[in-house]
Structure formats: structure tokens, C-alpha cells
Amino acid sequence: MKLHDLTPNPGSKKNRKRVGRGISAGQGKTAGRGTKGAGARSGEEGNLYRQGGNLPFFRRLPFIRGEGFTPPFQVTFNEVNLDQLSEFAAGALVSPESLTGMRMLRDPRNPVVILGRGELTVALNVRAHRVSAGAKSKIEAAGGSVELIEN
């Protein structure tokens, strides 16, 4: 086999369509561009600011445009409620690692906050980055303890 014997696979190469080369070629006259309008002209086919008399897109969204900015250092917490902690046995340690093991955290890289929805019937030792006042009182009323983790 020589270099001149190499050929592409059948059907892998396709001749490009030569438009605007007479009516018998099938793509003559308007060359697939239709008649008149921005699509038929050469050059730019319009942009975000030119919309043929309609209200421009960027002016239709004033509230999205004028709402300020997203704070770059905002913290997103993994929220865990007390009714979700009912799966833990009495006296168990509830920490970000144990919550990750039970697949209760949306993103294990983010800090954990314990919120007070629901009731707690067993005593748990809770370690979290933040605990709401209601959740803390319910945990301690059930005989558990709360320890805050420093970020």
C-alpha cells in the first residue's frame, strides 16, 4: 500500500453545494436565501439592538437589568431541618461528614445550617456551622447538645 492508494471511506466526503450558478443547478437565482429582507442581503443579518420595529430585547427586561449585582462573597448553606434528623439513632453525632454519608447535603463543600422545622424525640450531638435559635432549643430540650464549627 502506497500513499496514493489511501482514500476516505465511502460517503464520508461530500461535495459542497455551489449556490447561485444557474437555474438548472437547483440553487440558482436567490441561492437559497429567499426573496428580499435582511436574510437575503449580504452582511449582518441584524443583531440584538435592531429588531424591525419591535421593542428591543434589552429594553423588554428592565428589572433584570436594574437589580444591582450578585454579591461575590455570599455564602450558600446546606439547610437541614430537625425532622430530617429523625433517621439518626439516639446519642449519634450529627456532623457535616455524617450528613454527607446519609446523602442529606446538596453540596458537601458548603457549610451546614440546622433549622427548626419539625420535632426531635431523640438526644443528638449536633456539630454544624450554624444553628437557628429554635433548633437549638429543641435539640437541648430533647437532651442533646449543640457545637458550632468555626469556618
Short mmCIF file of C-alpha atoms in Angstrom, two decimals:
data_model
loop_
_atom_site.label_atom_id
_atom_site.label_comp_id
_atom_site.label_asym_id
_atom_site.label_seq_id
_atom_site.Cartn_x
_atom_site.Cartn_y
_atom_site.Cartn_z
CA MET A 1 0.00 0.00 0.00
CA LYS A 2 1.32 3.40 -1.03
CA LEU A 3 0.32 6.88 -0.01
CA HIS A 4 -1.58 7.39 -3.28
CA ASP A 5 -3.71 4.28 -2.55
CA LEU A 6 -5.30 5.85 0.55
CA THR A 7 -8.87 7.01 0.05
CA PRO A 8 -11.51 8.24 2.51
CA ASN A 9 -14.37 5.95 3.49
CA PRO A 10 -17.27 5.91 1.05
CA GLY A 11 -19.81 8.57 1.96
CA SER A 12 -17.53 10.39 4.43
CA LYS A 13 -16.72 13.19 2.00
CA LYS A 14 -19.43 15.28 0.37
CA ASN A 15 -19.06 17.93 -2.33
CA ARG A 16 -20.04 21.40 -1.16
CA LYS A 17 -23.16 22.93 -2.66
CA ARG A 18 -22.28 25.65 -5.20
CA VAL A 19 -25.14 28.12 -4.95
CA GLY A 20 -26.06 30.84 -7.40
CA ARG A 21 -24.80 29.04 -10.51
CA GLY A 22 -27.90 28.96 -12.75
CA ILE A 23 -31.45 27.63 -12.53
CA SER A 24 -30.61 24.10 -13.62
CA ALA A 25 -28.26 23.68 -10.67
CA GLY A 26 -31.18 23.76 -8.24
CA GLN A 27 -29.81 26.61 -6.12
CA GLY A 28 -29.84 29.42 -8.68
CA LYS A 29 -31.37 32.90 -8.67
CA THR A 30 -31.89 33.59 -4.94
CA ALA A 31 -29.39 30.87 -3.95
CA GLY A 32 -31.45 29.55 -1.03
CA ARG A 33 -31.81 32.98 0.61
CA GLY A 34 -35.47 33.56 -0.22
CA THR A 35 -36.64 36.91 -1.58
CA LYS A 36 -35.88 40.29 0.00
CA GLY A 37 -35.32 41.07 3.64
CA ALA A 38 -32.22 41.10 5.85
CA GLY A 39 -31.61 37.39 5.23
CA ALA A 40 -31.30 37.99 1.50
CA ARG A 41 -28.81 40.86 1.84
CA SER A 42 -25.09 40.45 2.23
CA GLY A 43 -23.52 41.44 5.53
CA GLU A 44 -25.05 41.36 9.01
CA GLU A 45 -28.46 39.76 9.45
CA GLY A 46 -29.47 42.02 12.32
CA ASN A 47 -28.47 41.99 15.96
CA LEU A 48 -29.86 42.40 19.47
CA TYR A 49 -30.49 46.13 19.02
CA ARG A 50 -32.24 46.04 15.62
CA GLN A 51 -35.47 44.11 15.71
CA GLY A 52 -37.57 45.53 12.90
CA GLY A 53 -39.71 47.93 14.90
CA ASN A 54 -40.33 45.68 17.92
CA LEU A 55 -39.29 46.88 21.35
CA PRO A 56 -35.62 45.84 21.60
CA PHE A 57 -34.85 42.81 23.71
CA PHE A 58 -32.67 44.66 26.20
CA ARG A 59 -35.45 47.19 26.83
CA ARG A 60 -38.04 44.47 27.43
CA LEU A 61 -36.10 43.29 30.53
CA PRO A 62 -35.69 46.41 32.69
CA PHE A 63 -35.99 44.63 36.04
CA ILE A 64 -33.37 42.00 35.27
CA ARG A 65 -31.08 44.77 34.05
CA GLY A 66 -31.56 47.09 37.04
CA GLU A 67 -31.41 44.76 40.04
CA GLY A 68 -27.85 45.57 41.02
CA PHE A 69 -25.27 42.80 41.20
CA THR A 70 -24.70 39.37 42.75
CA PRO A 71 -22.56 39.66 45.89
CA PRO A 72 -19.26 37.89 45.17
CA PHE A 73 -18.72 36.59 48.71
CA GLN A 74 -22.21 35.35 49.60
CA VAL A 75 -22.36 32.01 51.40
CA THR A 76 -24.81 29.29 50.37
CA PHE A 77 -25.69 26.95 53.24
CA ASN A 78 -26.85 23.34 53.18
CA GLU A 79 -30.16 23.54 55.05
CA VAL A 80 -31.08 20.58 57.26
CA ASN A 81 -34.27 20.58 59.35
CA LEU A 82 -34.89 18.73 62.60
CA ASP A 83 -37.49 16.41 61.06
CA GLN A 84 -34.74 15.13 58.71
CA LEU A 85 -32.57 14.21 61.72
CA SER A 86 -35.09 11.59 62.87
CA GLU A 87 -33.13 8.99 60.87
CA PHE A 88 -30.24 9.20 63.35
CA ALA A 89 -30.09 6.89 66.38
CA ALA A 90 -30.15 8.29 69.92
CA GLY A 91 -26.81 9.72 71.02
CA ALA A 92 -25.45 9.82 67.46
CA LEU A 93 -23.09 12.53 66.29
CA VAL A 94 -24.66 14.70 63.58
CA SER A 95 -21.84 16.39 61.66
CA PRO A 96 -21.26 17.51 58.07
CA GLU A 97 -19.42 14.22 57.45
CA SER A 98 -22.27 12.04 58.77
CA LEU A 99 -24.85 14.10 56.85
CA THR A 100 -22.79 13.64 53.69
CA GLY A 101 -22.70 9.89 54.31
CA MET A 102 -26.52 9.84 54.51
CA ARG A 103 -26.79 11.98 51.33
CA MET A 104 -28.63 14.81 53.09
CA LEU A 105 -26.46 17.64 51.77
CA ARG A 106 -26.96 19.27 48.42
CA ASP A 107 -23.30 20.33 48.13
CA PRO A 108 -20.90 18.92 50.76
CA ARG A 109 -18.42 21.76 50.11
CA ASN A 110 -20.88 24.33 51.56
CA PRO A 111 -21.38 24.91 55.31
CA VAL A 112 -24.32 23.33 57.17
CA VAL A 113 -27.14 25.15 58.96
CA ILE A 114 -29.64 23.31 61.21
CA LEU A 115 -33.17 24.75 61.06
CA GLY A 116 -36.06 24.16 63.46
CA ARG A 117 -38.84 22.64 61.31
CA GLY A 118 -40.31 19.54 62.93
CA GLU A 119 -39.80 17.90 66.33
CA LEU A 120 -36.88 15.96 67.76
CA THR A 121 -37.57 12.95 70.02
CA VAL A 122 -34.04 11.55 70.49
CA ALA A 123 -30.97 13.15 72.03
CA LEU A 124 -28.38 14.00 69.37
CA ASN A 125 -24.95 15.60 69.48
CA VAL A 126 -25.06 18.17 66.70
CA ARG A 127 -21.97 19.80 65.14
CA ALA A 128 -22.78 22.40 62.46
CA HIS A 129 -21.57 25.73 61.16
CA ARG A 130 -24.81 27.49 62.16
CA VAL A 131 -27.87 26.51 64.21
CA SER A 132 -31.06 28.55 64.45
CA ALA A 133 -32.31 29.56 67.91
CA GLY A 134 -35.46 27.42 67.60
CA ALA A 135 -33.49 24.36 66.53
CA LYS A 136 -31.00 24.80 69.37
CA SER A 137 -33.75 24.98 71.99
CA LYS A 138 -35.48 21.85 70.58
CA ILE A 139 -32.21 19.88 70.46
CA GLU A 140 -31.34 20.79 74.05
CA ALA A 141 -34.91 20.10 75.22
CA ALA A 142 -34.58 16.57 73.78
CA GLY A 143 -31.39 16.08 75.81
CA GLY A 144 -28.89 16.69 73.04
CA SER A 145 -26.03 19.12 72.65
CA VAL A 146 -25.04 21.71 70.07
CA GLU A 147 -21.47 22.55 69.00
CA LEU A 148 -20.68 25.22 66.43
CA ILE A 149 -17.92 24.66 63.88
CA GLU A 150 -15.71 27.61 63.02
CA ASN A 151 -15.45 28.37 59.32
#
